[in-house]
Amino acid sequence: MKKTLLVSVILGCCIATSAQAATVLGFKVGGDYWYADTNGTFADKGQPQQDVNYNSSAQGSYWVALEHPIPFIPNVKIRENSLDQKGGISNANFNFNGYDFKTNVTTYADLSNTDFVLYYEILDNDIVSVDLGAAYKLMNGAFRVQDAGHPEEKDIDSGIIMGYASGEVGIPGIGLFGFADLMVGASESSVYDYAVGLGWEFDGVTVDTRVRVGYREFLFDVSNFSGVSADTTFKGYFAGVEIDF
């Protein structure tokens, strides 16, 4: 409850300073290619968590955002995150979803999710920009375990209320900028999703193109989420592009 109130206070402060909002209607689309290492544990709620030897593989994100000059009404961003990793447990001896696994098993951690973000532009100029708001991260994945002849799967399909902050510092005239994005769980305090990096903006006649590179980390640390306990991290370097209309 206290964390939810904190998010509400942040939004209230954003509304109070919304005079800094965008002066024209803007539309953005973008996508990132993310090569992520994965590590972590999981189990049924109340059971000892199992260490998993995960592979590394490409993940991806893509998003759309709408920014407008209307006071008090937040801007909107929707981001789809595809996070699906394969791993294994040697000499397993545990129960998952009511079935006893007692041999080598293959595991799949699908922590794909969709971010629904409402935010206000606190600052927006050629040198510094700051956005603050709140987000709802809707999980739409699953944990899956299978041995030679038996699979068990448990859906991860609840949502997380999160605080949201984003900032950029640019160098006028050359298009270079640094950026940082952060989402921190309010309803699940040990969940976060952040990215830092550098980008280059190329001005066009009708659209601007922004190329980005950086590092991103997503931690999913929960004790009872859709009946599952987990401490799983996706982290690694990414490259992407965003087009501003």
XYZ file of C-alpha atoms in Angstrom:
245
model
C 0.000 0.000 0.000
C 2.814 2.434 0.868
C 4.530 1.748 -2.458
C 1.282 2.355 -4.361
C 0.862 5.673 -2.534
C 4.443 6.579 -3.508
C 3.625 6.060 -7.174
C 0.522 8.254 -6.733
C 2.621 11.031 -5.177
C 5.083 10.866 -8.082
C 2.237 11.232 -10.554
C 0.853 14.147 -8.577
C 4.186 15.936 -8.774
C 4.318 15.251 -12.492
C 0.890 16.822 -13.013
C 1.946 19.882 -11.059
C 4.865 20.471 -13.435
C 3.158 19.476 -16.673
C 3.607 22.991 -18.064
C 6.926 21.648 -19.387
C 5.108 19.121 -21.582
C 5.625 18.717 -25.323
C 4.354 21.626 -27.413
C 3.491 19.550 -30.480
C 1.927 16.175 -31.098
C 4.561 13.471 -31.488
C 4.537 9.775 -32.367
C 7.448 7.363 -31.847
C 8.069 3.758 -32.873
C 11.175 1.732 -32.102
C 12.771 -1.608 -31.443
C 15.821 -3.129 -29.728
C 17.835 -6.284 -30.396
C 19.042 -7.531 -27.005
C 21.583 -10.324 -26.530
C 20.923 -11.399 -22.950
C 22.601 -13.729 -20.493
C 20.098 -15.395 -18.170
C 20.568 -16.836 -14.709
C 18.342 -17.617 -11.785
C 16.117 -19.978 -9.858
C 12.434 -20.865 -9.631
C 10.013 -23.193 -7.820
C 6.408 -23.627 -6.824
C 5.368 -21.251 -4.075
C 6.752 -22.464 -0.732
C 9.185 -24.973 -2.296
C 13.009 -24.698 -2.404
C 14.083 -22.884 -5.555
C 16.048 -24.784 -8.197
C 19.212 -23.412 -9.830
C 18.955 -23.491 -13.616
C 21.799 -23.505 -16.137
C 20.399 -21.184 -18.816
C 21.689 -20.517 -22.310
C 22.301 -17.057 -23.769
C 20.271 -15.906 -26.757
C 18.757 -12.940 -28.556
C 15.739 -11.203 -27.055
C 13.814 -8.216 -28.337
C 11.642 -5.247 -27.493
C 9.520 -2.908 -29.604
C 7.385 0.055 -28.647
C 5.117 2.895 -29.659
C 4.665 6.206 -27.823
C 2.307 9.169 -28.185
C 3.253 12.602 -26.804
C 0.904 15.597 -26.873
C 0.606 19.186 -25.545
C -2.655 18.726 -23.587
C -2.131 19.731 -19.918
C -2.722 17.220 -17.100
C -3.245 14.278 -19.493
C -0.224 11.907 -19.482
C 1.685 10.760 -22.506
C 1.406 7.065 -23.366
C 3.993 4.426 -24.204
C 3.382 0.721 -24.865
C 6.373 -1.613 -25.039
C 6.364 -5.324 -25.830
C 9.275 -7.334 -24.366
C 10.033 -10.842 -25.651
C 12.064 -12.763 -23.034
C 12.225 -16.499 -23.631
C 15.153 -18.649 -22.499
C 15.968 -22.377 -22.445
C 17.953 -24.092 -19.700
C 18.433 -27.318 -17.803
C 18.811 -28.931 -14.397
C 21.095 -31.947 -13.939
C 20.125 -34.749 -11.523
C 16.889 -33.005 -10.635
C 14.958 -34.046 -7.551
C 12.038 -31.694 -6.977
C 8.301 -31.265 -7.365
C 6.871 -28.783 -9.825
C 3.166 -28.252 -10.412
C 2.360 -31.513 -8.602
C 4.816 -33.758 -10.472
C 8.075 -35.224 -9.079
C 11.055 -34.758 -11.405
C 13.952 -37.115 -10.595
C 16.252 -36.964 -13.610
C 17.868 -34.484 -15.971
C 15.242 -31.975 -17.096
C 14.894 -29.187 -19.641
C 13.431 -25.913 -18.456
C 11.961 -22.924 -20.271
C 11.661 -19.497 -18.665
C 9.293 -17.286 -20.630
C 9.093 -13.910 -18.874
C 7.698 -12.005 -21.828
C 5.722 -8.946 -20.794
C 4.008 -5.773 -21.971
C 4.657 -2.354 -20.408
C 1.811 0.177 -20.295
C 3.398 3.504 -19.319
C 1.766 6.842 -18.451
C 4.250 9.685 -18.035
C 4.743 13.444 -17.996
C 7.577 15.422 -19.574
C 9.113 17.366 -16.691
C 11.885 18.840 -18.860
C 12.185 18.832 -22.636
C 14.921 20.853 -24.342
C 17.965 20.300 -26.549
C 20.243 19.520 -23.607
C 18.181 17.754 -20.919
C 14.899 15.858 -20.948
C 13.235 14.127 -17.990
C 10.067 11.986 -17.947
C 8.338 10.707 -14.803
C 5.286 8.527 -14.389
C 3.969 5.076 -13.603
C 3.704 1.784 -15.470
C 1.876 -1.508 -15.404
C 4.022 -4.469 -16.479
C 1.696 -7.268 -17.579
C 3.469 -10.619 -17.579
C 2.372 -13.085 -20.269
C 4.819 -15.980 -20.011
C 5.332 -19.281 -18.184
C 7.837 -21.578 -16.477
C 7.994 -25.030 -18.089
C 9.826 -28.185 -16.978
C 10.031 -31.479 -18.860
C 11.874 -34.766 -18.614
C 12.000 -37.527 -21.235
C 8.239 -37.967 -21.305
C 6.441 -35.524 -19.073
C 6.066 -31.715 -19.281
C 4.660 -29.427 -16.592
C 3.945 -25.743 -17.115
C 2.737 -22.892 -14.930
C 1.589 -19.605 -16.454
C 3.065 -16.293 -15.301
C 0.197 -13.961 -16.121
C -0.229 -11.351 -13.363
C 0.713 -7.670 -13.468
C 3.119 -5.411 -11.566
C 2.582 -1.719 -10.724
C 5.849 0.155 -11.242
C 7.337 3.634 -10.990
C 8.834 4.985 -14.216
C 11.626 7.488 -14.934
C 13.525 8.320 -18.107
C 16.190 10.907 -18.827
C 18.478 12.118 -21.612
C 21.467 14.460 -21.770
C 22.415 15.634 -25.239
C 25.152 17.614 -26.987
C 23.501 20.185 -29.267
C 24.677 20.290 -32.853
C 26.131 16.782 -33.172
C 23.173 14.579 -32.220
C 24.972 12.562 -29.536
C 23.063 11.844 -26.325
C 23.200 9.634 -23.252
C 20.070 8.068 -21.828
C 18.752 6.066 -18.891
C 15.369 4.381 -18.399
C 14.204 2.872 -15.107
C 11.133 0.944 -13.968
C 10.942 -0.126 -10.294
C 8.247 -2.374 -8.889
C 5.759 -0.930 -6.389
C 3.503 -3.955 -5.919
C 6.596 -6.232 -6.266
C 9.504 -4.302 -4.740
C 12.267 -6.658 -5.980
C 11.358 -6.373 -9.655
C 13.131 -3.789 -11.816
C 13.907 -3.111 -15.459
C 16.558 -0.555 -16.454
C 18.632 0.450 -19.462
C 21.535 2.888 -19.941
C 23.392 3.811 -23.084
C 24.339 6.234 -25.841
C 22.495 7.312 -28.954
C 22.782 9.391 -32.104
C 19.954 11.412 -33.599
C 19.729 12.129 -37.328
C 17.316 14.897 -38.284
C 15.145 14.356 -41.338
C 12.640 16.440 -43.276
C 9.558 14.613 -41.961
C 10.983 12.147 -39.413
C 13.970 11.952 -37.083
C 15.922 8.708 -36.652
C 17.657 7.778 -33.405
C 20.167 4.914 -33.169
C 20.777 3.475 -29.669
C 23.275 1.124 -28.023
C 23.482 0.218 -24.356
C 23.104 -2.228 -21.512
C 19.803 -3.503 -20.075
C 18.918 -5.630 -17.043
C 15.571 -7.094 -16.004
C 15.288 -8.699 -12.549
C 12.227 -10.800 -11.722
C 12.547 -11.606 -8.000
C 9.196 -12.733 -6.524
C 8.045 -15.024 -3.721
C 4.444 -15.733 -4.777
C 3.616 -14.542 -8.273
C 1.014 -16.604 -10.134
C 1.858 -19.404 -7.665
C 5.592 -19.309 -8.437
C 8.701 -18.139 -6.584
C 11.594 -17.007 -8.782
C 14.795 -14.996 -8.857
C 15.664 -14.683 -12.546
C 17.726 -12.066 -14.367
C 18.026 -11.181 -18.064
C 20.986 -8.861 -18.714
C 23.208 -7.868 -21.591
C 23.957 -5.386 -24.359
C 21.460 -4.158 -26.924
C 21.239 -2.083 -30.110
C 18.168 -0.480 -31.536
C 16.523 2.268 -33.547
C 13.673 4.715 -32.911
C 11.792 6.839 -35.444
C 10.162 10.092 -34.300
C 7.333 11.470 -36.424
